[in-house]
Amino acid sequence: MRKATITRTTAETSISVEIDLDGTGRYSNETGVGFFDHMLDQLSRHSLIDMTVRAKGDLHIDDHHTVEDTGIALGQALVKALGDKKGIRRYGHFVLAMDDAQLACALDLSGRPYLIWNVDFPTEKIGAFDTELVREFFQALSTHGGITLHMDKVHGVNGHHIAEAAFKALAKSLRMAVEADPRSDALPSTKGAL
């Protein structure tokens, strides 16, 4: 059963995340940040990872802590759900086109967090959402999920499309990486540990 529940409470946020790696992309995400909920819904739907997120944060200050702490909790849930990582594909990659935007994602569930972020936005806001928080989420997810994660914007002029393409490219890459390898149930490493 590749499922996990993580609860994380600080003075700034209270987050609960439930995931099922072998789901169908069912989601119920409520963070109080509308655009971010939309991105989490995309992440779930296109990765086929069932996801329930409940977050209460200090939104009277801004959205930063809620978005970052959700990334932390989701990364921790991925680690827990993956267990010993035996039999997974480990690597995932996807180039995703969404209207004017094209983003390329490559990732490795290596246990060694590293983020390469070659994504810029034409505006500082998508509605009321700070575009810099997209990177903050990816950084938190990479760090606490032990993911080597590379995200490159090939092109794009619309901030909403760029952000959504990034989340969808991540989703499709995660789907590939967490899937069972039909040819091997061994740990996908020569080191003996991931």
XYZ file of C-alpha atoms in Angstrom:
194
model
C 0.000 0.000 0.000
C 1.849 3.081 -1.234
C -0.080 5.605 0.796
C 0.992 8.217 3.310
C -0.435 10.826 5.614
C 1.647 13.711 6.919
C 0.559 16.326 9.419
C 2.791 19.341 9.951
C 2.008 22.125 12.398
C 4.072 25.237 13.069
C 3.314 28.687 14.446
C 2.647 29.754 10.837
C 0.710 26.861 9.306
C -1.197 23.670 9.968
C -0.987 21.251 7.042
C -2.283 17.748 6.440
C -1.493 15.797 3.284
C -2.806 12.382 2.268
C -1.572 10.698 -0.904
C -2.007 7.390 -2.689
C 0.651 6.780 -5.343
C -1.496 4.108 -6.993
C -4.599 6.237 -7.286
C -6.564 7.586 -10.204
C -5.907 11.297 -9.794
C -8.708 12.055 -7.345
C -8.127 15.268 -5.414
C -9.540 17.491 -2.718
C -7.210 20.388 -2.039
C -8.081 23.316 0.205
C -5.271 25.668 1.165
C -7.090 28.989 1.174
C -5.020 30.043 -1.845
C -7.223 29.617 -4.898
C -4.605 29.544 -7.641
C -2.419 27.165 -5.617
C -5.370 24.797 -5.107
C -5.821 24.808 -8.887
C -2.147 23.861 -9.339
C -2.361 21.067 -6.740
C -5.458 19.740 -8.518
C -3.456 19.618 -11.757
C -0.589 17.865 -9.986
C -2.902 15.177 -8.684
C -4.951 14.678 -11.848
C -1.999 14.365 -14.207
C 0.223 12.267 -11.923
C -2.674 9.924 -11.043
C -1.645 10.391 -7.405
C -4.736 10.728 -5.231
C -4.227 13.781 -3.062
C -6.022 15.468 -0.205
C -4.482 18.646 1.182
C -5.847 20.753 4.006
C -3.891 23.841 4.951
C -4.545 26.681 7.321
C -1.900 29.344 7.236
C -1.164 32.931 8.091
C -2.758 34.251 4.913
C -3.289 37.610 6.588
C 0.472 38.050 6.138
C 0.789 36.483 2.675
C 0.631 33.102 0.923
C 4.329 32.256 1.279
C 4.263 30.036 4.386
C 1.185 28.126 3.223
C 2.642 27.339 -0.211
C 6.119 26.462 1.058
C 4.901 24.349 3.978
C 2.524 22.448 1.712
C 5.526 21.623 -0.500
C 7.417 20.413 2.564
C 4.554 18.182 3.718
C 3.928 16.811 0.226
C 7.623 15.976 -0.165
C 7.591 14.158 3.175
C 4.463 12.244 2.137
C 6.133 11.135 -1.103
C 9.148 9.806 0.805
C 6.911 7.904 3.215
C 4.681 6.467 0.480
C 7.650 5.341 -1.641
C 9.117 3.325 1.223
C 12.307 1.507 0.198
C 11.761 2.449 -3.485
C 12.243 -1.115 -4.692
C 10.715 -1.747 -8.084
C 10.054 1.867 -9.075
C 11.220 3.422 -12.315
C 12.959 6.183 -10.284
C 13.421 8.614 -13.190
C 10.800 10.697 -14.935
C 10.773 13.327 -17.635
C 8.199 15.194 -19.640
C 8.031 18.125 -22.028
C 4.631 19.742 -21.792
C 3.014 22.260 -24.111
C 0.177 24.456 -22.898
C -0.855 27.091 -25.396
C 2.091 29.545 -25.559
C 4.081 27.809 -22.805
C 6.372 24.822 -23.074
C 8.152 23.464 -20.009
C 10.535 20.549 -19.664
C 10.841 18.588 -16.424
C 13.332 15.861 -15.565
C 13.559 14.298 -12.135
C 15.250 11.559 -10.152
C 13.836 10.145 -6.914
C 17.427 9.820 -5.781
C 17.164 10.888 -2.154
C 19.539 13.718 -3.084
C 17.590 16.970 -3.288
C 18.695 19.417 -5.926
C 16.646 21.982 -7.823
C 17.561 23.511 -11.158
C 14.995 26.215 -11.930
C 15.241 27.918 -15.288
C 11.770 29.436 -15.251
C 10.950 33.116 -15.350
C 7.588 34.841 -15.339
C 6.535 37.927 -17.296
C 4.608 39.313 -14.298
C 4.962 39.256 -10.518
C 1.355 38.140 -10.007
C -1.136 35.650 -11.411
C -4.303 37.236 -10.095
C -3.447 37.689 -6.406
C -0.834 34.918 -6.418
C 2.883 35.802 -6.267
C 4.657 34.040 -9.138
C 7.836 33.659 -7.047
C 5.917 31.165 -4.895
C 5.903 28.640 -7.738
C 9.643 28.194 -7.272
C 9.258 28.123 -3.480
C 6.870 25.178 -3.778
C 9.193 23.286 -6.126
C 12.175 23.965 -3.851
C 10.337 22.676 -0.772
C 9.070 19.604 -2.625
C 12.536 18.817 -3.987
C 14.266 19.289 -0.633
C 11.846 17.313 1.518
C 11.042 14.714 -1.144
C 14.729 13.998 -1.808
C 14.188 14.764 -5.488
C 16.741 15.921 -8.016
C 14.434 18.157 -10.035
C 15.202 20.144 -13.164
C 12.600 22.495 -14.631
C 13.281 24.496 -17.768
C 11.011 26.943 -19.541
C 11.479 26.527 -23.282
C 9.158 29.454 -23.971
C 5.995 31.130 -22.757
C 4.472 34.570 -22.396
C 1.432 33.993 -20.154
C 2.201 33.568 -16.439
C -0.790 31.335 -15.737
C 0.142 29.026 -18.597
C 3.805 28.899 -17.527
C 2.935 27.957 -13.943
C 0.316 25.410 -14.954
C 2.627 23.819 -17.516
C 5.306 23.502 -14.810
C 2.931 21.712 -12.427
C 1.621 19.447 -15.194
C 5.136 18.600 -16.410
C 6.055 17.750 -12.810
C 2.939 15.605 -12.535
C 3.672 13.608 -15.679
C 7.309 13.147 -14.627
C 6.309 11.981 -11.140
C 3.807 9.560 -12.648
C 6.582 7.965 -14.651
C 9.090 7.882 -11.769
C 6.827 6.359 -9.090
C 5.375 3.668 -11.361
C 6.332 0.064 -10.853
C 8.951 -1.136 -13.309
C 7.413 -4.148 -15.067
C 10.866 -5.660 -15.620
C 12.350 -5.404 -12.127
C 11.363 -5.352 -8.486
C 14.915 -4.505 -7.421
C 16.139 -1.215 -6.030
C 17.008 0.958 -9.063
C 20.528 1.767 -7.903
C 23.961 0.152 -7.862
C 24.620 1.753 -4.469
C 22.201 -0.473 -2.615
C 20.276 2.482 -1.205
C 18.298 5.490 -2.369
